[in-house]
Tab-separated table of C-alpha atoms in Angstrom:
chain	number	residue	atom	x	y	z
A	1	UNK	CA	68.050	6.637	-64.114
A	2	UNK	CA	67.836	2.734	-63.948
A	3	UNK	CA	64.213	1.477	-64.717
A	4	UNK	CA	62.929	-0.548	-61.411
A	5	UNK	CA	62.340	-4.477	-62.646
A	6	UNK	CA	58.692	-4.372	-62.921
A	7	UNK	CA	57.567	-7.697	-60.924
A	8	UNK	CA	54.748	-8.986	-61.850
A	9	UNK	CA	52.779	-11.559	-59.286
A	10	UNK	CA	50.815	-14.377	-60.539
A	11	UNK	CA	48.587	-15.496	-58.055
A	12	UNK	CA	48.346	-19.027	-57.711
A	13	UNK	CA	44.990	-20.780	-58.681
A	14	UNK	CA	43.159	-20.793	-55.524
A	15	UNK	CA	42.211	-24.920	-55.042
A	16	UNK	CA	38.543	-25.077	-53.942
A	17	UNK	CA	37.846	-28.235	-52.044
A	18	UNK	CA	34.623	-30.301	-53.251
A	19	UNK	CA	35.094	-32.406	-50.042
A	20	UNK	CA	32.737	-32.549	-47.609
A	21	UNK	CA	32.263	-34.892	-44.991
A	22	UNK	CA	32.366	-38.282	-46.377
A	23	UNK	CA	32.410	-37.113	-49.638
A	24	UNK	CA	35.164	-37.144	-52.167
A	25	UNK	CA	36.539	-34.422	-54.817
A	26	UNK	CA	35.399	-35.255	-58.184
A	27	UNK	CA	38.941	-35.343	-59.653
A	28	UNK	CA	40.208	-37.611	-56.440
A	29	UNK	CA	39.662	-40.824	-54.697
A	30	UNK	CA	36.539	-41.512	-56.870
A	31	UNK	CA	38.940	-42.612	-60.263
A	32	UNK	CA	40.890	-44.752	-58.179
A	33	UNK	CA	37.843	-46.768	-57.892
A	34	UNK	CA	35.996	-46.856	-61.144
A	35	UNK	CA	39.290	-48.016	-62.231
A	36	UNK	CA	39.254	-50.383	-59.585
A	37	UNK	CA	35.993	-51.324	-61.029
A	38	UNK	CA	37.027	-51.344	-64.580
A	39	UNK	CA	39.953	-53.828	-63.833
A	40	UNK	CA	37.763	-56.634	-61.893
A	41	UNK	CA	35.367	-56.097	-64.803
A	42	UNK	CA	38.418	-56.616	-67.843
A	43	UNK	CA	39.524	-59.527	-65.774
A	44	UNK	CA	36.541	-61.196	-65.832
A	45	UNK	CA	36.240	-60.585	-69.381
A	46	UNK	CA	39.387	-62.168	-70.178
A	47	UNK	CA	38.993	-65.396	-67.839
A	48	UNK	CA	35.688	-66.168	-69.425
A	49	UNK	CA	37.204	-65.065	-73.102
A	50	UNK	CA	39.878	-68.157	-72.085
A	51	UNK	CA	37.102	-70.532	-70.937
A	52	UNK	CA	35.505	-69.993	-74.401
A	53	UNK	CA	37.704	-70.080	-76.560
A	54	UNK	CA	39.489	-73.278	-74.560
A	55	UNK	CA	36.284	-75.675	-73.224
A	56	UNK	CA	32.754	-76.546	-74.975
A	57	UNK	CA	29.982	-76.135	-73.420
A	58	UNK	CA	29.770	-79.018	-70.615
A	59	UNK	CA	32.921	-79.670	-70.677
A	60	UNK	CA	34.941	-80.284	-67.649
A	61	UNK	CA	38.528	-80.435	-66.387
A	62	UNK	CA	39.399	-81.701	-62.539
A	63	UNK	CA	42.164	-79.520	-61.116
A	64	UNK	CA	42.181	-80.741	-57.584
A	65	UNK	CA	40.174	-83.101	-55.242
A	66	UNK	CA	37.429	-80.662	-54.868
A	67	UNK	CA	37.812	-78.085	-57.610
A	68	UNK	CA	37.027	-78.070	-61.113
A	69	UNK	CA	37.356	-75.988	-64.300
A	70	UNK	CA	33.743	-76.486	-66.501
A	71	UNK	CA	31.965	-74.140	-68.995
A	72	UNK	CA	28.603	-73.582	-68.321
A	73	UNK	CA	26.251	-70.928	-69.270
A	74	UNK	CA	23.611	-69.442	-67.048
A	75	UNK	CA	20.777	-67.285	-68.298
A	76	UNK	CA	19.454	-66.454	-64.777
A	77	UNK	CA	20.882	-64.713	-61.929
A	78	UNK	CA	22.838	-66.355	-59.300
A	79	UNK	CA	22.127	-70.408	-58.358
A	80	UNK	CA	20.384	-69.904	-61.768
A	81	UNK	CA	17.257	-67.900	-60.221
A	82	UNK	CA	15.055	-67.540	-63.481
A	83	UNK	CA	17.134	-69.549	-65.609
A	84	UNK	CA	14.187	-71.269	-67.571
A	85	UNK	CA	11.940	-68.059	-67.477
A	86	UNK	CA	11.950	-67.741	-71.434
A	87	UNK	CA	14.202	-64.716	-72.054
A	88	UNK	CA	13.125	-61.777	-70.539
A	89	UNK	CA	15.172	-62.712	-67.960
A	90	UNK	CA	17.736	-61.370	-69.739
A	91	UNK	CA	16.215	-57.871	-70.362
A	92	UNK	CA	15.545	-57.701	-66.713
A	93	UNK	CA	18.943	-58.493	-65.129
A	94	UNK	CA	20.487	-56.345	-67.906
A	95	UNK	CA	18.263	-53.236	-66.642
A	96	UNK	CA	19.032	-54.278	-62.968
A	97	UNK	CA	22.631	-53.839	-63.557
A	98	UNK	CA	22.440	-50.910	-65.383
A	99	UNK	CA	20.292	-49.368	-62.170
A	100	UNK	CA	22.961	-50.897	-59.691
A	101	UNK	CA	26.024	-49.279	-61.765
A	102	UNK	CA	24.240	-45.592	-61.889
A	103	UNK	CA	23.702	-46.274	-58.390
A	104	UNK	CA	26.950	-47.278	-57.296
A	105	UNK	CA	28.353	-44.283	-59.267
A	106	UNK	CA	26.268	-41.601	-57.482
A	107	UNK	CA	27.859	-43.517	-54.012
A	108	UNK	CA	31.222	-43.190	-55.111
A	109	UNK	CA	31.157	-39.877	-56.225
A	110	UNK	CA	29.257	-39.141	-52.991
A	111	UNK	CA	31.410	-41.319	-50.580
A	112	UNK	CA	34.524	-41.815	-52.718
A	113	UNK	CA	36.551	-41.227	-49.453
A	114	UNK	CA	35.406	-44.257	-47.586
A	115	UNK	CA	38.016	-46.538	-48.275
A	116	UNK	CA	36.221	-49.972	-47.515
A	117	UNK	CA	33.154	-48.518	-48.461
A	118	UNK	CA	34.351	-47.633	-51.410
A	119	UNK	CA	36.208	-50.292	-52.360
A	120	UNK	CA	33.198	-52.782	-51.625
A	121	UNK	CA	30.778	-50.746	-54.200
A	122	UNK	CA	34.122	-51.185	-56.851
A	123	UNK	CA	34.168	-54.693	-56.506
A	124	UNK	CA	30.406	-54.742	-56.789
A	125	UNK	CA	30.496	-52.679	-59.433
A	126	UNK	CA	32.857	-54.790	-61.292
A	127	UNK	CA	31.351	-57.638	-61.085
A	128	UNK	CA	27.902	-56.492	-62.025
A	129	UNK	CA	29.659	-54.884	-65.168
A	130	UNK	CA	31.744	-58.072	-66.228
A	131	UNK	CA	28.103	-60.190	-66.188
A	132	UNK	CA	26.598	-57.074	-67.829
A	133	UNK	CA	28.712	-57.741	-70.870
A	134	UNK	CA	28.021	-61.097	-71.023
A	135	UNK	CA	24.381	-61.111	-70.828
A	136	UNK	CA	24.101	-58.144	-73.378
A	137	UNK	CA	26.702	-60.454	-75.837
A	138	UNK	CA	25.873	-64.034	-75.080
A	139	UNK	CA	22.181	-63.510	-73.628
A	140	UNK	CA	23.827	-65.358	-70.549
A	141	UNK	CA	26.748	-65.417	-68.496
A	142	UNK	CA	29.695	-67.870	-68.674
A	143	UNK	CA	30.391	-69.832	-64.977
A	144	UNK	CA	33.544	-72.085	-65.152
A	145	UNK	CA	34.698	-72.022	-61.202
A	146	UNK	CA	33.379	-75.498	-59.730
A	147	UNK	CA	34.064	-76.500	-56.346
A	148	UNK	CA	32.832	-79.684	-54.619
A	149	UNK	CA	32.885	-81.105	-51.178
A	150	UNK	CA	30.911	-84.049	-49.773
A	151	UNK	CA	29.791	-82.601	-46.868
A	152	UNK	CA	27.539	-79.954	-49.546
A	153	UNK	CA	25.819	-83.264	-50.900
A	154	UNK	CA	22.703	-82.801	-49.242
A	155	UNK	CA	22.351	-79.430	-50.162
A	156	UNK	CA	23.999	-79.295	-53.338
A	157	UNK	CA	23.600	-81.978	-56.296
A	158	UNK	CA	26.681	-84.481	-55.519
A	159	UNK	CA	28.410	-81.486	-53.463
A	160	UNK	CA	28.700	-79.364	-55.969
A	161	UNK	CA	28.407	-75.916	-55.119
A	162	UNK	CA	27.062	-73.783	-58.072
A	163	UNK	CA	29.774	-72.963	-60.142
A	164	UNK	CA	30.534	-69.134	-60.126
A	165	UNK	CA	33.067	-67.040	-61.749
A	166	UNK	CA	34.983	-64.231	-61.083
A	167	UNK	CA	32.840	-61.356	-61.449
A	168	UNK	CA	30.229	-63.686	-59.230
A	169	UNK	CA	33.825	-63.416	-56.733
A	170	UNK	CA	33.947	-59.861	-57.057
A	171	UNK	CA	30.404	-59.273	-56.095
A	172	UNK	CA	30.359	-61.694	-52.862
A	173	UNK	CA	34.098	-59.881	-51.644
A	174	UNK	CA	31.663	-57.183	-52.504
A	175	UNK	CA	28.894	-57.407	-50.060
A	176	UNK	CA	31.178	-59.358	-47.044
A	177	UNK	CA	33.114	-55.447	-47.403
A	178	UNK	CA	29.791	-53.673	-47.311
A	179	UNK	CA	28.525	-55.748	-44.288
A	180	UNK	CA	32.174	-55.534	-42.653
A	181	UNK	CA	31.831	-51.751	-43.273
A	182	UNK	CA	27.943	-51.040	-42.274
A	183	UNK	CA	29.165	-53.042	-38.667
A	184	UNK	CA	32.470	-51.009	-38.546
A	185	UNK	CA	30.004	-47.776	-39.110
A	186	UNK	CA	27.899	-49.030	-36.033
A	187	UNK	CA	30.467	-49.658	-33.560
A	188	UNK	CA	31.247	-46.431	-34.123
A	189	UNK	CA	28.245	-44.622	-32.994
């Protein structure tokens, strides 16, 4: 008698869905942004690596009319809030940032979905992380980007507008996406 093929089935792996409204699987969207994150944060790194190892302290090079390259170093937070405070200054942004990156992990695990959202808290995230590593290294973070107009000359010493850098970028595109998003999220309803 011929034996019947025995056929065996192997079930497939059932997928189980961590999504919920608004959410995001663990696995999914939520890598895409810490990487996001992770690459503002490396690029930062590296521009203020090149402003280091290229300009002194002080220095400055004009590139345009109304832009400039400088090194500077600032031990407070942005426009140099606490700057001369004596040190602790340090401690205390360093903690802050380490709050806002938990924080903005939590969201993205929780909201990883939300695209602009998302993306927002990535580039805020990025930037925090980028002057994280400076301030834990240097004790202060390296600002190079200087930009000058006369028409900021009675608000800003000769027009200059504090100089910034790109972390200090990624954390304004930051919070104009949040905003953008939060009114988006309002229309809505």
């Amino acid at each position: 008698m011929p034996q019947k093929k025995q056929t065996t089935s192997r079930s497939k792996p059932r997928s189980v869905s961590t999504t919920s409204k608004g959410g995001s699987r663990a696995g999914g969207a939520v890598w895409l942004w810490l990487a996001l994150a992770a690459i503002i944060a490396v690029a930062d790194q590296y521009t203020k690596t090149l402003v280091l190892g290229y300009y002194k302290l002080g220095d400055v090079m004009p590139v345009t009319s109304f832009f400039n390259i400088t090194r500077l170093h600032n031990a407070g937070a942005a426009f140099s809030f606490l700057a001369d405070a004596g040190g602790w200054q340090r401690w205390f942004f360093l903690g802050i940032s380490v709050f806002a990156v938990g924080l903005i992990i939590f969201f993205l695990f929780k909201h990883g979905q939300q695209k602009l959202f998302s993306f927002a808290l990535a580039c805020i995230m990025g930037g925090a992380l980028g002057n994280l590593i400076d301030r834990s290294m240097h004790g202060f973070v390296v600002d190079f980007l200087d930009f000058h107009f006369s028409w900021l000359a009675p608000v800003f010493y000769q027009g200059h507008f504090p100089a910034f850098n790109l972390a200090d970028s990624a954390i304004f595109l930051g919070a104009v996406c949040l905003i953008a998003d939060e009114l988006l999220r309002v229309r809505k309803t």
